[in-house]
Structures are given as structure tokens and as C-alpha cells.
XYZ file of C-alpha atoms in Angstrom:
697
model
C 6.685 -37.194 24.363
C 4.138 -38.228 21.787
C 3.272 -34.668 20.733
C 6.847 -34.201 19.498
C 7.363 -37.587 17.822
C 7.702 -37.927 14.052
C 4.078 -39.048 13.571
C 2.753 -36.148 15.639
C 0.507 -33.775 13.641
C 2.275 -30.856 15.350
C 5.685 -31.872 13.975
C 4.333 -32.797 10.537
C 2.555 -29.450 10.165
C 5.683 -27.621 11.384
C 7.796 -29.326 8.698
C 5.115 -28.614 6.089
C 5.067 -24.898 7.015
C 8.857 -24.685 6.697
C 8.792 -26.577 3.382
C 6.035 -24.396 1.868
C 7.934 -21.243 2.805
C 11.170 -22.636 1.378
C 9.382 -23.351 -1.912
C 7.852 -19.866 -1.846
C 11.280 -18.270 -1.301
C 12.653 -20.218 -4.258
C 9.783 -19.152 -6.507
C 10.165 -15.502 -5.471
C 13.947 -15.713 -5.865
C 13.544 -16.546 -9.554
C 10.539 -14.260 -10.136
C 11.138 -11.719 -12.951
C 10.429 -8.824 -10.591
C 13.347 -9.896 -8.363
C 15.880 -7.802 -10.238
C 18.983 -8.677 -8.264
C 21.899 -11.063 -7.971
C 22.627 -12.919 -4.743
C 25.953 -14.168 -3.421
C 26.384 -17.456 -1.538
C 26.224 -15.790 1.884
C 22.930 -14.072 1.042
C 21.424 -17.329 -0.256
C 22.525 -19.102 2.933
C 20.933 -16.415 5.139
C 17.738 -16.384 3.082
C 17.129 -20.088 3.643
C 18.679 -20.775 7.083
C 17.577 -17.702 9.022
C 14.366 -17.593 6.984
C 13.491 -21.197 7.928
C 14.384 -20.574 11.567
C 12.082 -17.562 11.550
C 9.339 -19.672 9.942
C 9.654 -22.274 12.716
C 9.341 -19.609 15.405
C 6.319 -18.090 13.651
C 4.741 -21.548 13.632
C 5.385 -22.099 17.354
C 3.667 -18.832 18.228
C 0.918 -19.116 15.625
C 0.010 -22.729 16.369
C -1.361 -22.055 19.854
C -4.899 -23.051 18.808
C -3.595 -26.224 17.168
C -1.721 -27.078 20.362
C -4.788 -26.517 22.518
C -6.854 -28.677 20.165
C -4.359 -31.548 20.376
C -4.001 -31.083 24.121
C -7.725 -31.461 24.756
C -8.167 -34.576 22.628
C -9.283 -37.084 25.275
C -11.834 -39.787 26.040
C -11.959 -39.089 29.761
C -13.895 -35.829 29.399
C -16.881 -37.759 27.975
C -17.209 -40.022 31.013
C -20.142 -39.415 33.346
C -20.820 -37.120 35.050
C -18.041 -34.875 33.657
C -19.293 -35.159 30.095
C -22.850 -34.131 30.964
C -21.662 -31.237 33.118
C -19.400 -29.941 30.337
C -22.198 -30.254 27.773
C -24.612 -28.366 30.038
C -22.041 -25.570 30.485
C -21.615 -25.328 26.714
C -25.392 -25.137 26.173
C -25.698 -22.382 28.785
C -22.795 -20.525 27.169
C -24.490 -20.800 23.765
C -27.718 -19.390 25.194
C -25.787 -16.565 26.850
C -23.869 -15.453 23.743
C -26.990 -15.827 21.577
C -29.509 -13.897 23.643
C -27.580 -11.662 26.044
C -25.244 -8.691 25.686
C -21.623 -9.910 25.796
C -18.216 -8.316 25.455
C -18.333 -9.329 21.784
C -21.319 -7.044 21.250
C -19.254 -4.108 22.527
C -16.903 -4.527 19.572
C -19.762 -4.834 17.101
C -19.338 -5.833 13.452
C -19.437 -9.550 12.713
C -17.694 -10.521 15.956
C -20.892 -11.494 17.851
C -22.025 -13.757 14.979
C -18.575 -15.352 14.800
C -18.649 -15.973 18.561
C -22.103 -17.541 18.396
C -21.106 -19.762 15.477
C -17.952 -20.933 17.258
C -19.756 -21.828 20.501
C -22.595 -23.493 18.546
C -20.205 -25.674 16.541
C -18.265 -26.602 19.689
C -21.501 -27.520 21.505
C -22.824 -29.631 18.621
C -19.529 -31.478 18.145
C -19.160 -32.173 21.870
C -22.767 -33.412 22.016
C -22.259 -35.811 19.104
C -19.096 -37.250 20.652
C -20.820 -37.518 24.041
C -24.133 -39.093 22.995
C -22.860 -41.263 20.124
C -19.935 -43.165 21.691
C -20.210 -45.941 19.101
C -19.294 -43.421 16.369
C -16.822 -41.439 18.465
C -13.757 -42.778 16.647
C -15.146 -41.917 13.210
C -16.431 -38.518 14.327
C -13.092 -37.644 15.930
C -11.244 -38.645 12.781
C -13.557 -36.447 10.697
C -13.113 -33.456 13.025
C -9.361 -34.060 13.197
C -9.161 -34.213 9.382
C -11.104 -30.956 9.104
C -8.783 -29.263 11.619
C -5.704 -30.407 9.702
C -7.367 -29.267 6.466
C -7.911 -25.755 7.879
C -4.284 -25.380 8.967
C -2.975 -26.699 5.652
C -5.366 -24.415 3.754
C -4.090 -21.380 5.677
C -0.481 -22.311 4.842
C -1.116 -22.933 1.157
C -3.416 -19.937 0.694
C -0.945 -17.645 2.440
C 1.854 -18.814 0.132
C -0.314 -18.153 -2.927
C -1.316 -14.737 -1.560
C 2.301 -13.830 -0.882
C 3.218 -14.800 -4.438
C 0.577 -12.509 -5.931
C 1.495 -9.692 -3.544
C 5.128 -10.032 -4.626
C 3.991 -10.172 -8.232
C 2.336 -6.771 -7.749
C 4.738 -4.976 -5.401
C 8.010 -6.918 -5.252
C 7.932 -7.122 -1.426
C 6.430 -9.178 1.379
C 3.262 -8.001 3.098
C 3.318 -4.383 4.264
C 0.861 -1.518 4.871
C -0.716 -2.180 1.494
C -1.707 -5.662 2.638
C -3.273 -4.135 5.762
C -5.225 -1.725 3.540
C -6.361 -4.668 1.441
C -7.731 -6.298 4.576
C -9.684 -3.115 5.379
C -11.100 -2.677 1.862
C -11.993 -6.348 1.455
C -14.850 -5.976 -1.059
C -12.839 -3.908 -3.526
C -9.761 -6.100 -3.202
C -11.659 -9.363 -3.605
C -13.416 -7.882 -6.620
C -10.065 -6.859 -8.076
C -8.715 -10.406 -7.598
C -11.842 -11.895 -9.158
C -11.430 -9.702 -12.243
C -7.631 -9.932 -12.497
C -6.900 -13.634 -12.123
C -8.426 -16.969 -13.192
C -9.845 -17.504 -9.718
C -11.771 -20.728 -10.390
C -8.696 -22.677 -11.611
C -6.659 -20.974 -8.884
C -9.043 -21.926 -6.076
C -9.458 -25.410 -7.517
C -5.679 -25.785 -7.555
C -5.394 -24.581 -3.966
C -8.207 -26.952 -2.983
C -6.670 -29.973 -4.702
C -3.238 -29.323 -3.178
C -4.749 -28.761 0.279
C -6.885 -31.901 0.124
C -3.913 -33.950 -1.099
C -1.640 -32.707 1.675
C -4.386 -33.175 4.274
C -4.951 -36.770 3.157
C -1.230 -37.532 3.419
C -0.895 -35.932 6.872
C -3.997 -37.636 8.284
C -2.848 -40.990 6.939
C 0.631 -40.519 8.420
C -0.604 -39.276 11.815
C -3.738 -41.380 12.231
C -1.989 -43.591 14.783
C -1.738 -40.516 17.037
C -5.530 -40.697 17.542
C -5.520 -44.391 18.372
C -3.601 -43.855 21.603
C -3.873 -40.302 22.856
C -1.221 -39.005 25.294
C -1.881 -39.253 29.015
C -2.227 -36.177 31.224
C 1.343 -36.372 32.591
C 2.767 -36.607 29.093
C 0.641 -33.668 27.935
C 1.917 -31.554 30.830
C 5.547 -32.355 30.001
C 4.964 -31.606 26.303
C 3.236 -28.342 27.176
C 6.283 -27.313 29.206
C 8.493 -27.854 26.168
C 6.024 -26.011 23.940
C 5.895 -23.093 26.382
C 9.705 -22.839 26.268
C 9.611 -22.819 22.447
C 7.039 -20.005 22.470
C 8.975 -18.005 25.079
C 12.154 -18.298 22.996
C 10.304 -17.486 19.783
C 8.623 -14.285 20.968
C 11.905 -12.302 21.178
C 13.567 -14.499 18.561
C 11.215 -13.507 15.736
C 11.943 -9.735 15.871
C 15.640 -10.481 16.445
C 15.817 -12.525 13.242
C 13.828 -9.807 11.451
C 16.584 -7.329 12.358
C 19.141 -9.752 10.915
C 17.568 -9.101 7.498
C 19.945 -6.151 7.117
C 21.632 -6.642 3.761
C 22.147 -3.752 1.350
C 20.186 -5.930 -1.066
C 16.535 -5.203 -0.301
C 15.358 -8.295 -2.187
C 17.563 -10.485 0.023
C 15.989 -8.925 3.116
C 12.464 -9.441 1.795
C 13.130 -13.069 0.832
C 14.630 -13.807 4.235
C 11.627 -12.291 6.003
C 8.399 -14.034 6.893
C 5.323 -12.421 5.338
C 3.016 -13.248 8.247
C 5.299 -11.451 10.707
C 5.668 -8.466 8.368
C 1.890 -8.254 8.112
C 1.560 -8.293 11.916
C 4.155 -5.526 12.250
C 2.441 -3.411 9.576
C -0.939 -3.932 11.261
C 0.410 -2.791 14.631
C 2.299 0.208 13.274
C -0.067 2.098 10.987
C 1.438 5.276 12.422
C 5.038 5.865 13.465
C 5.845 8.684 15.846
C 8.713 10.515 14.179
C 10.549 11.537 17.352
C 10.424 7.983 18.718
C 11.612 6.091 15.663
C 13.739 8.501 13.615
C 16.919 10.477 14.084
C 16.166 13.985 15.321
C 17.757 17.399 15.768
C 17.064 19.931 18.511
C 13.751 21.513 17.518
C 15.164 25.043 17.144
C 17.966 23.755 14.924
C 15.547 21.822 12.724
C 13.316 24.872 12.223
C 16.335 27.116 11.642
C 17.248 24.894 8.673
C 13.636 25.076 7.463
C 13.602 28.873 7.759
C 16.750 29.077 5.605
C 15.010 27.033 2.918
C 11.719 28.947 3.165
C 12.573 32.610 2.833
C 10.171 34.625 4.964
C 9.235 31.906 7.475
C 10.109 32.499 11.106
C 10.239 30.455 14.286
C 8.657 27.029 14.560
C 6.492 27.414 11.498
C 6.468 27.068 7.718
C 4.181 30.077 7.233
C 5.475 32.751 4.857
C 4.144 35.262 2.351
C 4.212 34.350 -1.334
C 4.180 37.672 -3.166
C 3.914 37.957 -6.928
C 5.226 40.985 -8.791
C 2.460 40.701 -11.428
C -1.313 40.701 -11.539
C -3.018 37.412 -10.800
C -4.326 35.403 -13.753
C -7.639 33.708 -12.978
C -7.447 30.773 -15.357
C -9.294 27.523 -14.744
C -7.026 24.700 -13.592
C -7.689 21.015 -14.311
C -5.330 18.655 -12.477
C -5.340 15.066 -13.735
C -3.499 12.521 -11.605
C -3.044 9.402 -13.715
C -3.006 6.022 -12.021
C 0.421 4.276 -12.105
C 1.896 6.277 -14.988
C 5.621 5.469 -14.859
C 7.913 7.734 -16.830
C 9.276 4.776 -18.775
C 5.856 4.142 -20.350
C 6.481 7.162 -22.575
C 8.560 7.121 -25.751
C 10.862 9.922 -24.587
C 11.928 7.764 -21.660
C 12.867 4.895 -23.979
C 9.656 2.893 -24.313
C 9.478 1.175 -27.706
C 5.907 -0.121 -27.474
C 4.304 3.277 -28.302
C 1.569 2.804 -25.722
C 1.208 6.540 -24.973
C 0.873 8.093 -28.461
C -1.380 10.924 -27.287
C 0.661 11.833 -24.226
C 3.819 11.711 -26.340
C 2.313 14.208 -28.776
C 0.818 16.369 -26.016
C 4.167 16.555 -24.224
C 5.718 18.175 -27.306
C 3.145 20.988 -27.057
C 3.490 21.404 -23.297
C 5.726 22.583 -20.517
C 7.271 19.292 -19.457
C 8.947 18.655 -16.105
C 11.475 15.964 -16.949
C 13.083 15.492 -13.533
C 10.109 15.127 -11.195
C 9.809 12.410 -8.539
C 6.710 10.915 -6.937
C 6.892 11.076 -3.162
C 5.656 7.517 -2.671
C 4.347 4.333 -4.227
C 0.632 4.494 -3.437
C -2.218 6.600 -4.778
C -2.885 8.210 -1.391
C 0.721 9.449 -1.310
C 0.342 11.121 -4.686
C -2.984 12.666 -3.694
C -1.485 13.896 -0.424
C 1.479 15.401 -2.292
C -0.496 17.461 -4.808
C -3.175 18.448 -2.279
C -1.194 19.268 0.870
C 2.210 19.815 -0.797
C 4.011 18.167 2.139
C 6.843 15.652 2.384
C 5.482 12.139 3.014
C 4.936 11.338 6.681
C 6.153 8.015 8.142
C 3.724 5.082 8.120
C 0.178 6.050 7.107
C -0.568 8.885 4.729
C -2.401 11.940 6.081
C -5.234 10.966 3.716
C -5.832 7.827 5.789
C -5.456 9.400 9.231
C -8.247 10.562 11.510
C -6.786 14.066 11.713
C -6.971 14.692 7.977
C -9.430 17.579 7.716
C -9.192 21.371 7.529
C -5.600 21.279 6.323
C -3.840 24.042 4.461
C -4.338 22.705 0.944
C -4.480 23.602 -2.724
C -8.258 23.673 -2.315
C -7.955 26.305 0.415
C -5.786 28.565 -1.765
C -8.020 28.232 -4.825
C -11.208 28.780 -2.817
C -9.744 31.943 -1.334
C -9.192 33.120 -4.903
C -12.893 32.589 -5.697
C -12.582 29.231 -7.471
C -15.119 26.420 -7.456
C -13.314 23.236 -6.345
C -14.192 19.617 -7.151
C -12.608 16.180 -6.878
C -13.527 13.601 -9.533
C -13.029 9.863 -9.035
C -14.515 7.089 -11.151
C -14.789 4.653 -8.255
C -16.279 4.872 -4.797
C -14.417 7.640 -2.958
C -14.875 5.686 0.271
C -11.880 3.648 -0.879
C -8.579 4.760 0.663
C -10.520 7.286 2.776
C -10.624 9.742 -0.162
C -14.188 10.844 0.547
C -13.353 11.747 4.130
C -10.125 13.514 3.169
C -11.288 15.553 0.177
C -14.701 16.279 1.655
C -13.014 17.436 4.849
C -10.725 19.775 2.909
C -13.292 21.748 0.955
C -13.730 19.673 -2.203
C -17.094 18.807 -3.685
C -16.800 15.120 -4.573
C -18.022 13.619 -7.824
C -17.565 9.850 -7.726
C -19.308 6.742 -9.029
C -22.283 7.372 -6.737
C -22.948 10.580 -8.710
C -23.427 8.740 -12.024
C -26.786 7.923 -13.521
C -27.039 4.370 -14.959
C -27.144 5.689 -18.527
C -23.865 7.573 -17.936
C -21.938 4.339 -17.366
C -20.810 2.484 -20.485
C -18.181 0.299 -18.797
C -17.046 -0.406 -15.253
C -14.943 -2.858 -13.297
C -14.279 -3.276 -9.593
C -12.352 0.027 -9.445
C -15.150 2.066 -10.967
C -16.304 3.490 -14.285
C -13.840 3.650 -17.159
C -11.860 6.852 -17.684
C -13.947 7.863 -20.706
C -17.117 7.862 -18.592
C -15.337 9.875 -15.904
C -14.111 12.443 -18.426
C -17.576 12.831 -19.958
C -18.959 13.496 -16.484
C -16.163 15.992 -15.811
C -16.921 17.876 -19.033
C -20.586 18.163 -18.008
C -19.637 19.508 -14.576
C -17.141 21.995 -16.033
C -19.721 23.276 -18.469
C -22.071 23.896 -15.538
C -19.281 25.615 -13.583
C -18.386 27.836 -16.539
C -21.982 29.106 -16.668
C -21.551 30.488 -13.140
C -18.934 32.971 -14.353
C -16.334 31.902 -11.802
C -13.062 30.030 -12.379
C -12.826 26.386 -11.370
C -10.133 24.086 -10.013
C -10.956 20.452 -10.696
C -8.850 17.464 -9.653
C -9.486 14.250 -11.616
C -8.117 10.873 -10.470
C -8.088 8.159 -13.157
C -8.655 4.434 -12.495
C -8.276 2.494 -15.745
C -4.516 1.819 -15.550
C -4.957 -0.562 -12.642
C -5.196 -4.297 -12.383
C -7.325 -6.029 -13.704
C -6.588 -3.695 -16.690
C -10.018 -4.139 -18.248
C -11.601 -1.464 -20.421
C -14.159 -1.097 -23.249
C -13.483 -3.216 -26.313
C -12.759 -1.729 -29.722
C -11.052 1.414 -28.418
C -7.398 0.406 -28.847
C -5.531 -2.364 -30.647
C -4.955 -4.349 -27.436
C -8.041 -6.389 -26.412
C -9.420 -5.664 -22.959
C -9.617 -9.404 -22.366
C -5.795 -9.571 -22.407
C -5.763 -7.812 -19.022
C -2.274 -6.475 -19.686
C -0.498 -3.465 -18.203
C 0.307 -2.240 -21.732
C -3.398 -2.336 -22.555
C -4.261 -0.427 -19.389
C -1.708 2.269 -20.186
C -2.759 2.557 -23.830
C -6.466 2.797 -22.964
C -5.679 5.455 -20.340
C -3.830 7.382 -23.026
C -6.750 6.899 -25.460
C -9.257 8.166 -22.877
C -7.115 11.265 -22.273
C -7.198 11.935 -26.010
C -11.000 11.758 -25.981
C -11.119 14.127 -23.014
C -9.060 16.762 -24.796
C -11.072 16.293 -27.972
C -14.213 17.129 -25.971
C -12.553 19.911 -23.968
C -11.300 21.736 -27.080
C -14.921 22.231 -28.183
C -15.899 23.998 -24.959
C -15.872 27.794 -24.552
C -13.776 27.560 -21.362
C -10.946 25.578 -22.995
C -8.809 28.547 -24.023
C -8.907 29.887 -20.474
C -7.814 26.633 -18.807
C -4.489 25.232 -17.653
C -4.299 21.437 -17.811
C -1.849 19.688 -15.491
C -1.177 15.981 -15.997
C 0.924 14.016 -13.512
C 1.180 10.418 -12.300
C 0.132 9.495 -8.783
C 3.047 7.046 -8.589
C 4.951 4.547 -10.717
C 3.578 1.187 -11.788
C 6.076 -0.680 -9.612
C 8.073 0.222 -6.534
C 10.367 -2.761 -6.029
C 14.099 -2.551 -6.598
C 17.535 -3.454 -5.321
C 17.630 -0.623 -2.769
C 15.204 0.820 -0.212
C 14.374 3.658 -2.611
C 15.122 2.678 -6.234
C 14.886 6.070 -7.942
C 13.761 4.755 -11.326
C 10.598 3.553 -9.552
C 9.758 7.123 -8.476
C 10.428 9.108 -11.650
C 7.127 10.207 -13.155
C 6.013 12.403 -16.073
C 4.362 15.769 -15.492
C 3.191 18.205 -18.134
C 1.366 21.543 -18.223
C -0.707 22.213 -21.334
C -2.249 25.622 -21.988
C -1.974 26.789 -25.622
C -1.221 30.489 -25.856
C -0.338 30.716 -22.182
C 2.399 28.152 -21.562
C 5.396 27.974 -23.864
C 6.291 24.356 -24.737
C 9.700 23.443 -23.347
C 11.525 20.938 -21.164
C 12.352 21.864 -17.574
C 15.002 19.531 -16.146
C 15.122 21.093 -12.677
C 15.065 18.461 -9.928
C 11.688 18.680 -8.201
C 9.131 16.731 -6.235
C 5.420 16.060 -6.626
C 4.812 18.505 -3.764
C 6.248 21.360 -5.866
C 3.835 20.944 -8.764
C 0.851 22.960 -7.530
C 2.900 25.786 -5.923
C 4.660 26.084 -9.310
C 1.293 26.292 -11.109
C 0.178 28.964 -8.632
C 3.392 30.818 -9.354
C 2.683 30.670 -13.086
C -0.718 32.222 -12.332
C 1.031 34.924 -10.242
C -0.898 34.048 -7.093
C -0.050 35.986 -3.949
C -0.975 34.127 -0.756
C 0.168 33.116 2.710
C 1.666 29.649 2.335
C 2.259 26.753 4.699
C 3.288 24.454 1.850
C 6.627 22.673 1.909
C 6.295 22.528 -1.854
C 7.774 25.508 -3.687
C 7.542 27.311 -7.005
C 10.560 25.871 -8.802
C 10.789 29.008 -10.963
C 11.095 31.174 -7.858
C 14.447 32.804 -6.983
C 14.760 30.984 -3.643
C 14.192 27.431 -4.856
C 17.008 24.962 -4.209
C 16.478 21.781 -6.288
C 15.647 18.706 -4.199
C 13.091 15.912 -4.207
C 11.398 13.754 -1.601
C 10.879 10.002 -2.039
C 9.679 7.517 0.550
C 8.191 4.155 1.398
C 5.960 3.791 4.415
C 9.047 3.861 6.675
C 12.131 4.863 4.678
C 12.158 8.644 4.147
C 14.470 10.055 1.494
C 15.799 13.341 0.154
C 17.553 13.708 -3.200
C 19.875 16.682 -3.425
C 23.268 17.434 -4.990
C 23.434 13.925 -6.502
C 23.105 12.348 -3.068
C 20.193 10.283 -1.745
C 19.835 10.498 2.035
C 17.572 7.904 3.667
C 16.412 7.976 7.282
C 14.660 4.928 8.712
C 13.135 3.657 11.981
C 15.426 2.806 14.891
C 17.236 6.042 13.971
C 19.081 4.509 11.022
C 20.738 6.689 8.391
C 22.148 5.860 4.961
C 23.491 7.975 2.122
C 24.135 7.049 -1.489
C 26.130 8.791 -4.174
C 23.952 8.887 -7.306
C 25.733 7.928 -10.509
C 23.613 8.191 -13.630
C 23.563 5.057 -15.779
C 23.479 5.950 -19.449
C 21.130 4.295 -21.901
C 21.819 4.620 -25.599
C 19.454 6.771 -27.642
C 18.059 8.749 -24.697
C 18.595 12.389 -23.908
C 20.302 12.911 -20.556
C 17.183 14.531 -19.049
C 15.195 11.329 -19.660
C 17.749 8.995 -18.065
C 16.010 7.624 -14.985
C 18.400 4.912 -13.776
C 21.014 5.671 -11.152
C 23.573 3.508 -9.443
C 23.143 4.158 -5.733
C 26.661 3.873 -4.326
C 26.769 3.703 -0.489
C 28.785 6.550 1.025
C 31.260 5.565 3.730
C 31.350 9.105 5.121
C 28.039 10.869 5.695
C 27.398 14.361 4.361
C 26.236 15.954 7.621
C 24.707 19.007 5.994
C 22.453 16.949 3.737
C 21.606 14.586 6.583
C 20.542 17.457 8.832
C 18.476 18.989 6.041
C 16.703 15.664 5.473
C 15.976 15.302 9.179
C 14.782 18.908 9.402
C 12.250 18.516 6.586
C 10.678 15.341 7.950
C 10.954 16.215 11.643
C 9.337 19.630 11.266
C 6.584 18.240 9.033
C 5.742 15.631 11.681
C 5.795 18.285 14.427
C 3.584 20.754 12.550
C 1.067 18.043 11.664
C 0.989 16.865 15.271
C 0.465 20.380 16.639
C -2.116 21.210 13.927
C -0.031 24.126 12.630
C -0.582 22.864 9.082
C -4.324 23.382 9.360
C -5.863 26.143 7.314
């Protein structure tokens, strides 16, 4: 069967795909972010099962290549068949160009893509039909272009996977799907972050070189194309390969089940992981996760939330003192890992202002981010809920009119705004915050003269802070308190910022520079704020949205979730360290407690200074949901999997115990049922209340 012989383009491209992925695995294996050791068995699984998975992905994904090779023939150009086929193609082109088709129902660019495809097919068929003397050369050119496209996809995907790993330490996941949705911003970020011209030239040179070699090696395939009988036999074999591969791919994906997360990621195929993430933007909790009887789950919740009853989280928060109507400014800082600060052991001194501010502030030293994306941090401080599986509430359609920090502050007479230096369309922020009572001030609100520097993510933090000061001055004139939430952007790749502000050039595009400029901009903000009449009546809350990196040896590496959080209000807040274990979702209820707010609450977040608070923290990826409590990390995952780890703090010389962020996660042979049930109860009831809209305002 000629289509499966060694000079067949199908076989050559299959071997190339396997080889490229093997090289990619090797590169990722030795990448600095891959912070793990691998034993011989893991290495063997990474390459053998990984390559087998790659082959199956190729069989399924090469359907268009197979059809192209299958329809290479001279007989279809013989009269009258050739003329009939050409006439059909012309009529089809007219139809898709001038009439309403199914493609028009989907809208977007799909109709134009359909027209272009049919037009190219018609033109190519016409050339091969009416210019038989050049048919051999034309076919070779079209064949070379087809091979080039497939090789380009393979090479470009490998390069993309490398850069995705470089950023996140994993194969494609929901973030990659988001990147596909927000194409303009992501492409702009790539253009500003990497030397794209040399990169694209390199990809082009490699692709052209590989294409030349493949065409040269397989050219004889075109000289004598397979007969119909041989094509039918080959198609039977190909069909069997596809039928075996369809269940085989997910089966091999399940075999990536090591305790070493890096080993699992290296064994996996990024294309398959992207397809899975694309198909599963939401996970129904009851279908995919371990559950308890509903009454039992809510009974556990009611024990944790004193005053709540039945299938609800609603309870009365009653203060024993008069409410204090201070302004509140919440600043969520992009990617501010705890270990960027000196107290956590950083020796680069890239946060001099934050370091000094922390000494004058109430500092929460044992606070964990709920997730590893900005939308998770925004969800946590706005809705004060444990992270939901798959997509954040921020990104969901049912994301409006929720019980939120905005709702509580508005009921207390506060003006409420959300500030973002970029376009709030990104990550669905505009829809979410606008739908939950916030007035939005984003890049679209800036006059040209108000922008001194911008990159693909938006205006620099200094410009954002200047705008915020203007808005707060206007709010203060209205004689009503304000709650303003500011989201920073400068500590984000490509890490560019105005020159001459710090001692690290913006052209270096380094993470350290991004962090130090973010710190510098915060200093300028406070310098401006201190001059305003409302400053002395304002509580400033600074917290990270998430850490700078989320990859690690385990599903939930705790050091990648530990973030700084400080409350600064001279004369109101006494500077001290609070080492109570807490989560991002507890921050705003704690601030409300400090202001002695009385209100009806649906928050899962709690005032950590309250008498009924039991220290715990939530951490999660898009599918692994965790609870930290009593030095145990409980993780529940899809397919109703459960794991527990004993947390053993790893000491680092020169650090106070409260700033130690590294823990050895020791798997527990025997599960702690009480902690497991509590973990399930939190996540199960959250999912239920969101689904039934009982967390709406």
C-alpha cells in the first residue's frame, strides 16, 4: 500500500510529528521552570506513552491530509468528468459568494473563509484542468505548499508550547483557550515580549528546510499515484487507525497519573489538552466531583457559618460597635508573589516601597490566593467565594447581580468604582463589574494627554493612579464615602514601562523590572494620596491577584499561591503581623469587620478576627480544588478523585517562621474523612448556590 510506504508523505509527516514532540519534551524536561527530578520509569513513560499519544493525535488530526492524498488523481481531469466537476465548483463558488448559506448563520469571518476556500479550490482545479502541459509542475507546487502548511503547524505548535510552558509550566489549558478568544491582546503581548522577527524567521527557515527535504524524499509518490483499489485498501487501514485512536487518546491521557505533575504534563500532548480545555470551559460539580448528600453538605456549611440555616449561606453579620464610614481603596497588584518581598527572603530589593509600607501596616502573612489567574483573584475579592471548577464566575454568562462587596458598600451609601489601565473588555471584566454595580474607569476613559506610556496591556500604573486620584477627588467633593477597586497591569509580560523611573531599563523586559516599576508606581500613588484631604479618612488594602508562576511538583504547590496582603490606614490600623491562615476570599469581609459593618451576608469569606472563624484557605487550578486546614491539603479533582497531603514546613535560614512559604506535601495513605467532607461541602454548596442563583444579591 503506497500510502503507507517509507516514501509516503503520510508516513514521513507522522515520523516528523513524533520527532518534533520528542525534541519538545526534551527541551521542556531541562527547562529551568521544570523543578523536579524524574526516575527511569517516569522518563520511559514520558517518551513511550507520549510518542504513542502523539501518533494517535496525528492519525485523527491528519484527516484533511489523508483526503488530499486520496484525491490526487489524473482521471478526474479527463473529459467530461473534469468539465462537470469544474462547473459544479463554479456554481458552488457563486452560491457561497452571493447567497445565504449555513456559514452566514454562524457569522464572524466564517463566510469569508468559506468563500476563500472554495475560490482557491476552483482556481487550482481549473489550472490543472485547462493547462495539462503544466499539470505536473502545478501539482508539485500545490503538493509542496500543502506539505509546508502541515510542517508549519507542527513547528509553530512546538514553539508555542515552549513559550506557554515558559510562562505557566504546563501544557495548554484554559489559559490557552482564553488566549485564542482574546487574540488581539495576546498577539500584541507576544509582539512586545519576544523578538518576533528573528523568531518567525527561524520558524520559517526551519519549516522551509523540512518541507524541501520531505518533498525531495516523497516526490516519487507523485510520479505514480495509487490506483483506486489501493486507495480503498489504504483507507480501510487508516479508518482502523482512527477508530483505535479515538478512545486510545483519552486512555493514554489518563495514564499520565504520576504524583509528579511535571511528568504528567511532559507525557501529555498539548494539542489534546487544548481540545479538552476548549470543550470543558465549565465543569458541572455534581457530575465530575465527589459529592455528599445535599443536606449533609449544607449541615457542615451551617456549622462553619454561625447563623446560617438550611440550604443557604445567608446569615446576619452583627457588629457590637458603631459603623465607621471610612473610604476604602482596594489595590489588586498583578502577579505579586510573596517571595518578591524582602521579608519573604528576596535579596534583590525590588519592592523597597512595599517593604517599608508593610512595616507601617497590618500585614496578613499567611494568606493564599485562590487561583493562578487574574479573574480568580478578582472573583475572590469581589464575590468572596471559593473558586468554582473550570471557568471563573467572571467569565461566565451568569455573572451579574451577585452578592458582592460592591452590593454591601453601596447599601452603606458608598460610591463604587473599578479602575483598570487596559480595556476592561479583556477577561470579561467590563461585563462582570458593570453587571455588579461598579462604575468602570478603564483605558477608554483616558484623554490622550493623560497617557504618558502604554503597552498592549494598557496604560502604565502611574497613569492609572493619576486618573484614580482625580476620580477620588471628585468623589470626595460629593460628601459620600467611596470604595474604589484598582487593578494594576505593569507587572505583566512584556514588562515594559517608562524609562528613567527605576534602575532597571524598561528595554530589559525583565520580571524584576516589572515588579520594581510596580512598586515605584505605588510609591507615587501614595505620595499623591497623602496630599489629598480624604487621605486620613481612607483605608488602603493592597493584595496580589495571584502569584507570578503557578507551576510546581504537585497539583497545588502552595508556595505558588502565597501572596502578600497589607492594610494601611495611619491612626486607624495598628501595624502588626497577623499569621492566621486565611484565603483571598476573607480579605474584604475582614475589612468590613474592621469598619464594624452590620449586614446580611452570603459570603463564604469570613472576618478572620471574628469569634467563629476557623483558619482555612482555598487554593485551586481550573480543575483541582483544594482546602488547607490543620496542616493538611485536601484536593478534589474530576472523575471524583481525592488526595490529601500532610504539610511539612521546609525551613529556610534567615526567615521568620511566618514568612516560610515552602511546604513538603507528603501524600497521606489514610484520608482524614472530616477534612475531606468539609472540602466537598464548601465546593459542592458553592456550585449549588451559584447554579440556583441563591448567591445573587
